[in-house]
PDB file of C-alpha atoms in Angstrom:
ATOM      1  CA  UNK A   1       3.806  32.923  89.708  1.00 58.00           C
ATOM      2  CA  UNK A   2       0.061  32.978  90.141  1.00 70.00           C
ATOM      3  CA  UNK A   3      -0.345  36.088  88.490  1.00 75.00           C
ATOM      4  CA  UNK A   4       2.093  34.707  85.158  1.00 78.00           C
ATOM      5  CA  UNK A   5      -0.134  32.106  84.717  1.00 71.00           C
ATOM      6  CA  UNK A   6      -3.600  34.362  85.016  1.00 75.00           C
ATOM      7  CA  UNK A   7      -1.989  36.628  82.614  1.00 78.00           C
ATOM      8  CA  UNK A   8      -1.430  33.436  79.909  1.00 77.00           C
ATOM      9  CA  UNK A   9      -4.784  32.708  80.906  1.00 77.00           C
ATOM     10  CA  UNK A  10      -5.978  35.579  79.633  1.00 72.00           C
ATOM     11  CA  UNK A  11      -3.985  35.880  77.052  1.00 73.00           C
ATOM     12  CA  UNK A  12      -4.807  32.690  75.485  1.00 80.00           C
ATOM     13  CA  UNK A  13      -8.394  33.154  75.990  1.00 73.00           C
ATOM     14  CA  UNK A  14      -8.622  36.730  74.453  1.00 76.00           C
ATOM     15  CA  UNK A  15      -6.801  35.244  71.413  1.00 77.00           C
ATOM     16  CA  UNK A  16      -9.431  32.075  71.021  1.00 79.00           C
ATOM     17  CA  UNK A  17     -12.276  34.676  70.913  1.00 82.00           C
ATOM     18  CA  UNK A  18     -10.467  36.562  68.449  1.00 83.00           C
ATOM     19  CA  UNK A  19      -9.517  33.523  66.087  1.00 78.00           C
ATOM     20  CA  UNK A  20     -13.243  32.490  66.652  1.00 80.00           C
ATOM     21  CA  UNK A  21     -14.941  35.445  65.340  1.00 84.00           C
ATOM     22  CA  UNK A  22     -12.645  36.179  62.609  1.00 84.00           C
ATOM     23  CA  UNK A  23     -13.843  32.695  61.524  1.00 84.00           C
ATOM     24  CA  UNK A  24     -17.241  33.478  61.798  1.00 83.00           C
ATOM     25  CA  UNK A  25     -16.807  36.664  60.116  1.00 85.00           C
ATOM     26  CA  UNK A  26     -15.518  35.092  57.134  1.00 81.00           C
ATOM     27  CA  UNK A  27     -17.550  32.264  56.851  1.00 79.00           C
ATOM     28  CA  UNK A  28     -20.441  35.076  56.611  1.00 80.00           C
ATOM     29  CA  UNK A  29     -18.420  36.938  53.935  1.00 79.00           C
ATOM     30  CA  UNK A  30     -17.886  33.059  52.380  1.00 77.00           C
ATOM     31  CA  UNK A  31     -21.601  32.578  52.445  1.00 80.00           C
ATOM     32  CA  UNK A  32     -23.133  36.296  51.454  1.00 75.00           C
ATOM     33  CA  UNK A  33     -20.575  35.873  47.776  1.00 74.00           C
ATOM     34  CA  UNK A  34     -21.891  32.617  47.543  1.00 81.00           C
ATOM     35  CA  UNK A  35     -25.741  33.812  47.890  1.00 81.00           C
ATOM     36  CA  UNK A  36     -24.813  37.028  45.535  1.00 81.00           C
ATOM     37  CA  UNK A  37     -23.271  34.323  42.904  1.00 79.00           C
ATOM     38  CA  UNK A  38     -26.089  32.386  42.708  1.00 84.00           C
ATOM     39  CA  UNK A  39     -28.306  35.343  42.719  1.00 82.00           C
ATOM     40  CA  UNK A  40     -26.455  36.243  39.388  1.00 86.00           C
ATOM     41  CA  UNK A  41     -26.564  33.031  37.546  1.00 88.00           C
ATOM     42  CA  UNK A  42     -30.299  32.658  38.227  1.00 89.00           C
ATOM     43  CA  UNK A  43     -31.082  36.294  36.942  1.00 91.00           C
ATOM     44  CA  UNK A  44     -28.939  35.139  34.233  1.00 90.00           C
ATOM     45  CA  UNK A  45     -30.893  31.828  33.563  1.00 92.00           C
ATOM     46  CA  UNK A  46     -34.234  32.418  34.517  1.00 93.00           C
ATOM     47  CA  UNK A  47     -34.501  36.691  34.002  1.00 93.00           C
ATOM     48  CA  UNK A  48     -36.737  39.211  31.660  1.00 94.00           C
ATOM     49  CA  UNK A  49     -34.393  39.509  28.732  1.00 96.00           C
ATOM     50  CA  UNK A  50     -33.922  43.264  27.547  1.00 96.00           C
ATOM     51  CA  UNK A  51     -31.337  45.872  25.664  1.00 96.00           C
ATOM     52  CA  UNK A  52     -29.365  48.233  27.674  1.00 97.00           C
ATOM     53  CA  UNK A  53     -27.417  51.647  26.935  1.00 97.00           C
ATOM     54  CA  UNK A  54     -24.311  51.864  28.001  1.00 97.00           C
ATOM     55  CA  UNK A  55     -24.170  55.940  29.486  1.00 97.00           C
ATOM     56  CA  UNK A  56     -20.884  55.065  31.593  1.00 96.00           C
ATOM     57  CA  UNK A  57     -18.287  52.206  32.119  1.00 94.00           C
ATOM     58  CA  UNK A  58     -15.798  52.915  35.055  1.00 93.00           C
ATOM     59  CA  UNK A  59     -13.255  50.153  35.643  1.00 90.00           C
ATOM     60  CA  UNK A  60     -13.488  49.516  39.493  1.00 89.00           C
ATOM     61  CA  UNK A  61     -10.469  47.672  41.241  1.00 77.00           C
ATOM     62  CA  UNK A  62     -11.387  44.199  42.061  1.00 80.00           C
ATOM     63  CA  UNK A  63     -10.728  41.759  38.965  1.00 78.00           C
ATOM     64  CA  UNK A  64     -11.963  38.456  38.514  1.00 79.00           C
ATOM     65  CA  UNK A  65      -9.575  35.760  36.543  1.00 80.00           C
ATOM     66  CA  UNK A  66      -8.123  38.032  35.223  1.00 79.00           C
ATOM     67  CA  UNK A  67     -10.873  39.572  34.077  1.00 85.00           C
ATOM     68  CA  UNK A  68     -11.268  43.284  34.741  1.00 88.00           C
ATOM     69  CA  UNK A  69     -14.394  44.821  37.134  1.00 90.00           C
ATOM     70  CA  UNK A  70     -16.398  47.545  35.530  1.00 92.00           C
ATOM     71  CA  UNK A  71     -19.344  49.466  36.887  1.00 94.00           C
ATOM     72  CA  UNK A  72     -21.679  50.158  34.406  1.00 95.00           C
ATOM     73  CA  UNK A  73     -24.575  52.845  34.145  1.00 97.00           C
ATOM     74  CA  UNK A  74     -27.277  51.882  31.908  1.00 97.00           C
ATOM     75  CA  UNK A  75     -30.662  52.340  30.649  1.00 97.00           C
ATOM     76  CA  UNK A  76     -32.425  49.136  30.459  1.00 97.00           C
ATOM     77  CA  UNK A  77     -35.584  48.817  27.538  1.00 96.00           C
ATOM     78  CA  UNK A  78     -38.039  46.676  28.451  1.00 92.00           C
ATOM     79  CA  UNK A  79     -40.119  44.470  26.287  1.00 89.00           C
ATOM     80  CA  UNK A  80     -42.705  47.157  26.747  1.00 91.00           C
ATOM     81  CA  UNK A  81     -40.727  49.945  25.777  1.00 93.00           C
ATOM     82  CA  UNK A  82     -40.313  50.860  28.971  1.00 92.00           C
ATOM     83  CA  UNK A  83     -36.947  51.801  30.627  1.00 94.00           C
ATOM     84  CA  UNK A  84     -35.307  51.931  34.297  1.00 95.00           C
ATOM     85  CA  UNK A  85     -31.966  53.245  35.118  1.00 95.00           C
ATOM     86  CA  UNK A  86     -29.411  50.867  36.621  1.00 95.00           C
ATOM     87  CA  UNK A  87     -26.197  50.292  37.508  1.00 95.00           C
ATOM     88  CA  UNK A  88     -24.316  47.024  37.277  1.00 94.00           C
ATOM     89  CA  UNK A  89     -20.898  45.935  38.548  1.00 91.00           C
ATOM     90  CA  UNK A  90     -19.597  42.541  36.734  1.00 91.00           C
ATOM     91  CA  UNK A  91     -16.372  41.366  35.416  1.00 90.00           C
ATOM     92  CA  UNK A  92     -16.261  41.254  31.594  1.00 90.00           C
ATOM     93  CA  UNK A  93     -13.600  39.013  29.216  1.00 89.00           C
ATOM     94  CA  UNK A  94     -10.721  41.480  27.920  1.00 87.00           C
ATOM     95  CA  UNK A  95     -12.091  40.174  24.489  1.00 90.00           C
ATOM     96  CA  UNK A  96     -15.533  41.958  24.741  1.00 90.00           C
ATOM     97  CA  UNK A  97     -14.013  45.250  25.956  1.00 88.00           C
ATOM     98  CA  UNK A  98     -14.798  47.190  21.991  1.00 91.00           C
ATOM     99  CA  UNK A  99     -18.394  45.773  23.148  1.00 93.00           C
ATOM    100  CA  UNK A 100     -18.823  47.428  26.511  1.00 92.00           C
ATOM    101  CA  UNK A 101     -18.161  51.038  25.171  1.00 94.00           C
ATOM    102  CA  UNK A 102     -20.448  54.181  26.050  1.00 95.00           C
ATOM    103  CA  UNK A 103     -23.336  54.832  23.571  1.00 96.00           C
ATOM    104  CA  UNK A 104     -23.158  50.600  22.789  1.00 96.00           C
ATOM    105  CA  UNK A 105     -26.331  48.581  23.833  1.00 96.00           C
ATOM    106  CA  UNK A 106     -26.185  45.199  25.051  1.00 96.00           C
ATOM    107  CA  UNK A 107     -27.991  42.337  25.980  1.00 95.00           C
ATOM    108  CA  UNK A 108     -29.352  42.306  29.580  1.00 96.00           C
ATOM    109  CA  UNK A 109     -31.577  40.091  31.923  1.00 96.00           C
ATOM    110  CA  UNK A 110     -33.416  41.189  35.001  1.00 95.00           C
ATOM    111  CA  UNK A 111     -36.022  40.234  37.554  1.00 93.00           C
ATOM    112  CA  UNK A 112     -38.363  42.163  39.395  1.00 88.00           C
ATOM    113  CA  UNK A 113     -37.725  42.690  42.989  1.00 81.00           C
ATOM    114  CA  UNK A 114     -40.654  44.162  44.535  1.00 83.00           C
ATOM    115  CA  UNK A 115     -40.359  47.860  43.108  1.00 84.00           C
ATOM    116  CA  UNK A 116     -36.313  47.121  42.315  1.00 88.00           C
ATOM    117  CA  UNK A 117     -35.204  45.435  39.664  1.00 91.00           C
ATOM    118  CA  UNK A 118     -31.902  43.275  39.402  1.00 93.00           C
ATOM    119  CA  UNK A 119     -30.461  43.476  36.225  1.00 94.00           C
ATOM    120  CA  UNK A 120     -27.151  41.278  35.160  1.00 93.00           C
ATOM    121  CA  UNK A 121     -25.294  41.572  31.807  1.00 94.00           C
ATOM    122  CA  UNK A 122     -25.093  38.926  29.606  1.00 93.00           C
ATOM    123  CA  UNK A 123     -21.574  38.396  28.201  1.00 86.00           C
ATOM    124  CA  UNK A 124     -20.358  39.196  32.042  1.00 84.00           C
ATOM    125  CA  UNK A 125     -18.199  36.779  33.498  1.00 75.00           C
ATOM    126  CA  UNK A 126     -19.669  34.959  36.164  1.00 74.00           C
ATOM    127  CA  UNK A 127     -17.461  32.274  38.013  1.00 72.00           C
TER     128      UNK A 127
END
């Protein structure tokens, strides 16, 4: 009998700690989108605006409202005339698809980020 109950002991136990980190886990997940979302909108609101090359579009997996994920490798002008590489993954409306085409430039933002810069396309879809 004794040894029933230490085993639903246990048993119980090992599946609170579970349940407990698996709710920590995703509240970090919850929080880190969050954080990345906002980062977005504020490069969006408050970042360098600049034209961009599209030299690849991928469609990744993840969609957004219906709204499908791309990757997208660009070359980013500056103001200066100066360009960067980078890559971007956003969601983009099925309407501006014709727009997000290889060879097509579009209108970017970015900020500076030490020696990185975060760049965020301006028709993308951000919830």
């Amino acid at each position: 009998m004794s040894n029933t109950l230490i085993t639903i002991i246990a048993v119980i136990g090992f599946g609170l700690i579970t349940a407990t980190i698996t709710m920590i886990m995703a509240f970090k997940l919850l929080r880190n989108n969050r954080q990345k979302q906002n980062l977005r909108k504020s490069i969006l609101m408050e970042g360098i605006p600049a034209k961009a090359v599209i030299h690849e579009i991928v469609q990744t997996s993840p969609s957004m409202d219906e709204r499908p994920g791309v990757r997208l490798d660009l070359t980013v002008t500056q103001g200066d005339g100066r360009t960067f590489s980078s890559t971007v993954e956003t969601y983009i409306p099925v309407t501006l698809i014709p727009q997000f085409q290889k060879g097509n430039v579009i209108n970017v933002r970015y900020i500076a980020d030490g020696n990185e810069r975060k760049v965020e396309v301006e028709d993308a879809y951000v919830p």
